[in-house]
Structure formats: structure tokens, C-alpha cells
mmCIF file of C-alpha atoms in Angstrom:
data_model
loop_
_atom_site.group_PDB
_atom_site.id
_atom_site.type_symbol
_atom_site.label_atom_id
_atom_site.label_comp_id
_atom_site.label_asym_id
_atom_site.label_seq_id
_atom_site.Cartn_x
_atom_site.Cartn_y
_atom_site.Cartn_z
ATOM 1 C CA MET A 26 112.682 103.924 105.868
ATOM 2 C CA SER A 27 114.011 100.567 106.537
ATOM 3 C CA PHE A 28 113.563 96.931 105.404
ATOM 4 C CA ILE A 29 112.962 94.204 107.961
ATOM 5 C CA SER A 30 111.433 90.857 107.158
ATOM 6 C CA VAL A 31 110.200 88.309 109.523
ATOM 7 C CA PHE A 32 109.622 84.738 108.236
ATOM 8 C CA ALA A 33 108.253 81.908 110.368
ATOM 9 C CA LYS A 34 107.417 78.160 110.112
ATOM 10 C CA GLU A 35 105.982 76.013 112.751
ATOM 11 C CA ASP A 36 109.528 75.237 114.114
ATOM 12 C CA PHE A 37 111.533 78.411 113.556
ATOM 13 C CA ILE A 38 111.517 82.145 112.890
ATOM 14 C CA THR A 39 114.006 84.315 111.196
ATOM 15 C CA VAL A 40 114.393 88.066 111.166
ATOM 16 C CA VAL A 41 116.554 90.015 108.725
ATOM 17 C CA SER A 42 117.143 93.715 108.546
ATOM 18 C CA ASP A 43 119.164 96.172 106.567
ATOM 19 C CA GLY A 44 121.666 98.416 108.524
ATOM 20 C CA LEU A 45 121.077 101.855 107.085
ATOM 21 C CA VAL A 46 119.971 104.765 109.153
ATOM 22 C CA VAL A 47 119.060 107.947 107.177
ATOM 23 C CA ASN A 48 118.085 111.454 108.301
ATOM 24 C CA LEU A 49 114.636 111.554 106.605
ATOM 25 C CA ASN A 50 114.686 115.356 106.579
ATOM 26 C CA THR A 51 118.060 115.672 104.684
ATOM 27 C CA GLY A 52 118.306 112.203 103.081
ATOM 28 C CA GLU A 53 121.829 112.085 104.774
ATOM 29 C CA GLU A 54 123.257 108.867 105.824
ATOM 30 C CA VAL A 55 123.699 108.596 109.599
ATOM 31 C CA GLU A 56 124.715 104.979 110.099
ATOM 32 C CA ARG A 57 125.403 101.960 107.872
ATOM 33 C CA ASN A 58 125.627 99.141 110.362
ATOM 34 C CA TYR A 59 122.621 99.374 112.586
ATOM 35 C CA LYS A 60 120.741 96.241 113.666
ATOM 36 C CA LYS A 61 117.077 96.937 113.732
ATOM 37 C CA PHE A 62 116.056 94.168 116.012
ATOM 38 C CA ARG A 63 117.120 92.795 119.431
ATOM 39 C CA LYS A 64 116.343 89.843 121.672
ATOM 40 C CA ILE A 65 113.966 90.557 124.647
ATOM 41 C CA SER A 66 114.461 87.086 126.011
ATOM 42 C CA GLU A 67 116.399 84.020 124.912
ATOM 43 C CA ASN A 68 113.703 82.991 122.366
ATOM 44 C CA GLN A 69 111.968 86.226 121.557
ATOM 45 C CA PHE A 70 112.588 89.499 119.877
ATOM 46 C CA VAL A 71 111.454 93.053 118.911
ATOM 47 C CA ALA A 72 112.059 94.396 115.382
ATOM 48 C CA PHE A 73 111.407 98.013 114.295
ATOM 49 C CA GLY A 74 111.494 100.048 111.294
ATOM 50 C CA GLY A 75 111.135 103.877 110.656
ATOM 51 C CA ASN A 76 112.397 106.614 112.801
ATOM 52 C CA LYS A 77 115.317 105.170 114.859
ATOM 53 C CA GLY A 78 115.127 107.496 117.761
ATOM 54 C CA VAL A 79 111.358 106.947 118.261
ATOM 55 C CA ALA A 80 111.679 103.250 117.833
ATOM 56 C CA GLU A 81 114.450 102.941 120.478
ATOM 57 C CA MET A 82 112.480 105.142 122.850
ATOM 58 C CA ILE A 83 109.226 103.112 122.424
ATOM 59 C CA THR A 84 111.137 99.679 122.786
ATOM 60 C CA GLU A 85 113.566 100.802 125.589
ATOM 61 C CA GLU A 86 111.166 99.812 128.428
ATOM 62 C CA ILE A 87 111.530 96.144 127.381
ATOM 63 C CA GLY A 88 114.778 94.973 128.772
ATOM 64 C CA PHE A 89 116.136 91.391 128.422
ATOM 65 C CA ALA A 90 114.343 88.835 130.505
ATOM 66 C CA ASP A 91 115.743 85.469 131.550
ATOM 67 C CA TYR A 92 112.224 84.074 131.304
ATOM 68 C CA GLU A 93 109.463 83.666 128.579
ATOM 69 C CA LEU A 94 107.503 86.948 128.152
ATOM 70 C CA ASN A 95 103.861 87.183 127.127
ATOM 71 C CA LEU A 96 104.308 88.477 123.513
ATOM 72 C CA LEU A 97 100.785 89.586 123.102
ATOM 73 C CA ASP A 98 101.020 91.751 126.253
ATOM 74 C CA ILE A 99 104.363 93.174 124.950
ATOM 75 C CA ALA A 100 102.884 93.918 121.505
ATOM 76 C CA SER A 101 99.706 95.382 122.899
ATOM 77 C CA SER A 102 101.665 97.707 125.324
ATOM 78 C CA LEU A 103 103.992 99.024 122.533
ATOM 79 C CA ARG A 104 101.124 99.558 120.203
ATOM 80 C CA GLU A 105 99.215 101.470 122.828
ATOM 81 C CA ARG A 106 102.222 103.667 123.572
ATOM 82 C CA LEU A 107 102.998 104.255 119.856
ATOM 83 C CA LEU A 108 99.342 105.384 119.247
ATOM 84 C CA ARG A 109 99.468 107.623 122.240
ATOM 85 C CA GLU A 110 102.806 109.219 121.739
ATOM 86 C CA LEU A 111 103.275 109.286 117.933
ATOM 87 C CA ALA A 112 100.808 110.547 115.284
ATOM 88 C CA PRO A 113 101.481 109.015 111.869
ATOM 89 C CA GLU A 114 101.895 112.573 110.478
ATOM 90 C CA LYS A 115 105.022 113.125 112.587
ATOM 91 C CA ALA A 116 106.827 109.777 111.710
ATOM 92 C CA ASN A 117 106.097 106.244 110.665
ATOM 93 C CA ILE A 118 106.946 103.246 112.836
ATOM 94 C CA SER A 119 106.516 99.574 112.146
ATOM 95 C CA LEU A 120 107.247 96.869 114.772
ATOM 96 C CA ALA A 121 107.167 93.245 115.003
ATOM 97 C CA VAL A 122 107.312 91.233 118.388
ATOM 98 C CA GLY A 123 107.760 87.438 118.157
ATOM 99 C CA GLY A 124 109.450 84.261 119.060
ATOM 100 C CA ILE A 125 108.411 81.182 121.074
ATOM 101 C CA GLN A 126 105.550 81.432 123.511
ATOM 102 C CA ASN A 127 103.988 78.327 125.186
ATOM 103 C CA GLY A 128 106.049 76.020 122.933
ATOM 104 C CA LYS A 129 104.718 77.644 119.701
ATOM 105 C CA ILE A 130 106.165 80.130 117.200
ATOM 106 C CA ILE A 131 104.076 83.327 116.938
ATOM 107 C CA PHE A 132 104.670 86.961 116.175
ATOM 108 C CA TYR A 133 102.718 90.212 116.066
ATOM 109 C CA SER A 134 103.153 93.107 113.576
ATOM 110 C CA PHE A 135 101.675 96.712 113.834
ATOM 111 C CA THR A 136 102.343 100.320 113.058
ATOM 112 C CA ASN A 137 101.572 103.691 114.550
ATOM 113 C CA ASN A 138 98.544 104.103 112.228
ATOM 114 C CA PRO A 139 95.397 103.978 114.237
ATOM 115 C CA ASN A 140 93.480 102.733 111.338
ATOM 116 C CA GLN A 141 95.602 99.595 110.885
ATOM 117 C CA GLU A 142 95.001 96.635 113.249
ATOM 118 C CA MET A 143 97.775 94.751 115.062
ATOM 119 C CA LEU A 144 98.174 91.415 113.096
ATOM 120 C CA THR A 145 98.813 87.942 114.673
ATOM 121 C CA HIS A 146 100.943 85.480 112.659
ATOM 122 C CA VAL A 147 100.945 81.895 113.596
ATOM 123 C CA PRO A 148 102.517 79.518 111.176
ATOM 124 C CA LYS A 149 100.585 76.405 110.364
ATOM 125 C CA GLY A 150 101.661 73.306 108.276
ATOM 126 C CA ASN A 151 103.927 74.021 105.322
ATOM 127 C CA VAL A 152 102.809 77.609 104.955
ATOM 128 C CA LEU A 153 105.482 80.228 105.311
ATOM 129 C CA GLU A 154 104.165 83.096 107.354
ATOM 130 C CA TYR A 155 105.870 86.408 106.744
ATOM 131 C CA VAL A 156 105.735 90.243 107.208
ATOM 132 C CA PHE A 157 107.808 93.159 105.988
ATOM 133 C CA LEU A 158 108.425 96.187 107.930
ATOM 134 C CA HIS A 159 108.610 98.651 104.989
ATOM 135 C CA GLY A 160 106.177 101.207 103.822
ATOM 136 C CA GLU A 161 106.076 100.436 100.054
ATOM 137 C CA GLN A 162 105.834 96.652 99.910
ATOM 138 C CA ALA A 163 102.866 96.610 97.582
ATOM 139 C CA GLN A 164 104.446 99.003 95.144
ATOM 140 C CA LEU A 165 107.618 96.988 95.099
ATOM 141 C CA GLY A 166 105.749 93.629 94.511
ATOM 142 C CA LEU A 167 107.473 91.996 97.463
ATOM 143 C CA THR A 168 104.695 89.226 97.849
ATOM 144 C CA HIS A 169 105.301 88.239 94.260
ATOM 145 C CA GLN A 170 109.112 88.426 94.717
ATOM 146 C CA THR A 171 108.783 86.200 97.874
ATOM 147 C CA GLN A 172 106.768 83.593 96.040
ATOM 148 C CA LEU A 173 109.281 83.427 93.285
ATOM 149 C CA LEU A 174 112.228 83.076 95.708
ATOM 150 C CA ALA A 175 110.481 80.532 97.915
ATOM 151 C CA GLU A 176 109.809 78.356 94.815
ATOM 152 C CA ARG A 177 113.430 78.692 93.702
ATOM 153 C CA TYR A 178 114.953 77.993 97.196
ATOM 154 C CA GLY A 179 112.343 76.277 99.260
ATOM 155 C CA HIS A 180 111.642 77.533 102.772
ATOM 156 C CA ARG A 181 111.986 74.427 104.987
ATOM 157 C CA SER A 182 114.933 75.617 107.009
ATOM 158 C CA PRO A 183 116.146 78.821 108.513
ATOM 159 C CA THR A 184 119.139 78.881 106.105
ATOM 160 C CA LYS A 185 116.795 78.845 103.076
ATOM 161 C CA THR A 186 114.361 81.540 104.581
ATOM 162 C CA LYS A 187 117.362 83.969 105.353
ATOM 163 C CA LYS A 188 118.575 83.356 101.770
ATOM 164 C CA ILE A 189 115.217 84.550 100.525
ATOM 165 C CA GLN A 190 115.128 87.415 103.009
ATOM 166 C CA LYS A 191 118.618 88.482 102.066
ATOM 167 C CA GLU A 192 117.806 88.582 98.424
ATOM 168 C CA LEU A 193 114.620 90.524 99.134
ATOM 169 C CA ASN A 194 116.720 93.125 101.086
ATOM 170 C CA ASP A 195 119.008 93.517 98.044
ATOM 171 C CA PHE A 196 115.949 93.804 95.672
ATOM 172 C CA VAL A 197 114.544 96.556 97.905
ATOM 173 C CA ALA A 198 117.922 98.280 98.326
ATOM 174 C CA LYS A 199 118.219 98.587 94.616
ATOM 175 C CA LYS A 200 114.925 100.541 94.564
ATOM 176 C CA ASP A 201 114.986 102.378 97.826
ATOM 177 C CA LYS A 202 117.959 104.639 98.737
ATOM 178 C CA THR A 203 117.045 104.430 102.516
ATOM 179 C CA VAL A 204 117.872 100.667 102.458
ATOM 180 C CA ASN A 205 121.414 99.320 102.140
ATOM 181 C CA ARG A 206 122.732 95.678 101.395
ATOM 182 C CA VAL A 207 124.290 95.280 104.902
ATOM 183 C CA THR A 208 122.016 92.804 106.659
ATOM 184 C CA PHE A 209 121.759 91.357 110.208
ATOM 185 C CA ASP A 210 119.885 88.310 111.004
ATOM 186 C CA LEU A 211 118.451 86.334 113.840
ATOM 187 C CA THR A 212 117.152 82.717 114.098
ATOM 188 C CA ILE A 213 115.005 81.297 116.788
ATOM 189 C CA LYS A 214 114.317 77.568 116.656
ATOM 190 C CA LYS A 215 111.834 75.535 118.656
#
């Protein structure tokens, strides 16, 4: 498993991932410092959790563009490929595609579960829009934990949201042996 969080406000978006890659068959640690997201243009990204090899294969077709990509087209294409090539019984994959498009912050999140819709996230006003790429967020109480940390630190700047995200990562790492406390982060500002 992995833990990736994407937090967005109207004027910025932040991504934080843990760095651990584990062989899910053996539980053996494969890599400790693996960044689970990458930029696909100057102000856009793709983030992925789950099976590393499959996630890399699915996202490799997206290189780095020196122009703004259509994020909905990218997300839809990746989701279609996931659903076509990877049954949920074989492996679980979660993805987020986002950044700035047409001057606005937006991101999409989805999995390879055909019963789950792709979600569109558009931050509005003072509301913090967020998603976790982790299979057990409900059991871990991540929504409640996020609310507590947002009240403690606020969420009006990328520095504050990344502080929340890194504390959430540590919270998950204490409960899930497939997540470590090594983190990588990305900030995109309008």
C-alpha cells in the first residue's frame, strides 16, 4: 500500500507521498525513497498508489509536456486503461491527476475498481479540498484526523497544508507497515 495525500485550495495544490515500496506477496521492503508522483507539465502532476510496476506502466505514456495538458482527458484515458488492463482482484491502484488548468486548480481521483466513479475536485472559497490515495482511510479515521490538524494549523498556505499532510503520513505510518515516514512533496501555485 502507499499513502499519498492531495490537498487543494483555490490558489494552490500540494501533494505529499511516503517513500516505501513493499513486495505485497512477501511483505519485504523493496525501496525506502520512492517518490509516488511526478510532474507531467510545469503546473500539473500525476500521483499513484498501489502496485508500483503497474502504476509506472499505466502512467509512462504521459511524458513531460512544455504546455498545459487537458487534465480530464489524461485522467479519463488513464482510468480507461486501468479498467481495461487491471482487474481489482489482481492489484489495487489509486491515481490522482491535477494542477492548474485554464487558470484554475483542479484534480481528479480514481481507482481501478469499476464500481467507483472518477471524482472531480475543484476547491472553492475557504474549503480545503483533499483526497487520500490509501485503501483504508475510513478505518484509520483520516477525515477526522485531517479536520483536527486543519483546526490546529490552519490551511491557508502550502506550508500549512504540507505540515498537515506530513503529520497524516506519520499517523498512517504508525498503523500501516507498508507506509514509511520518508516523505516527498510537491507544491503548485497559481
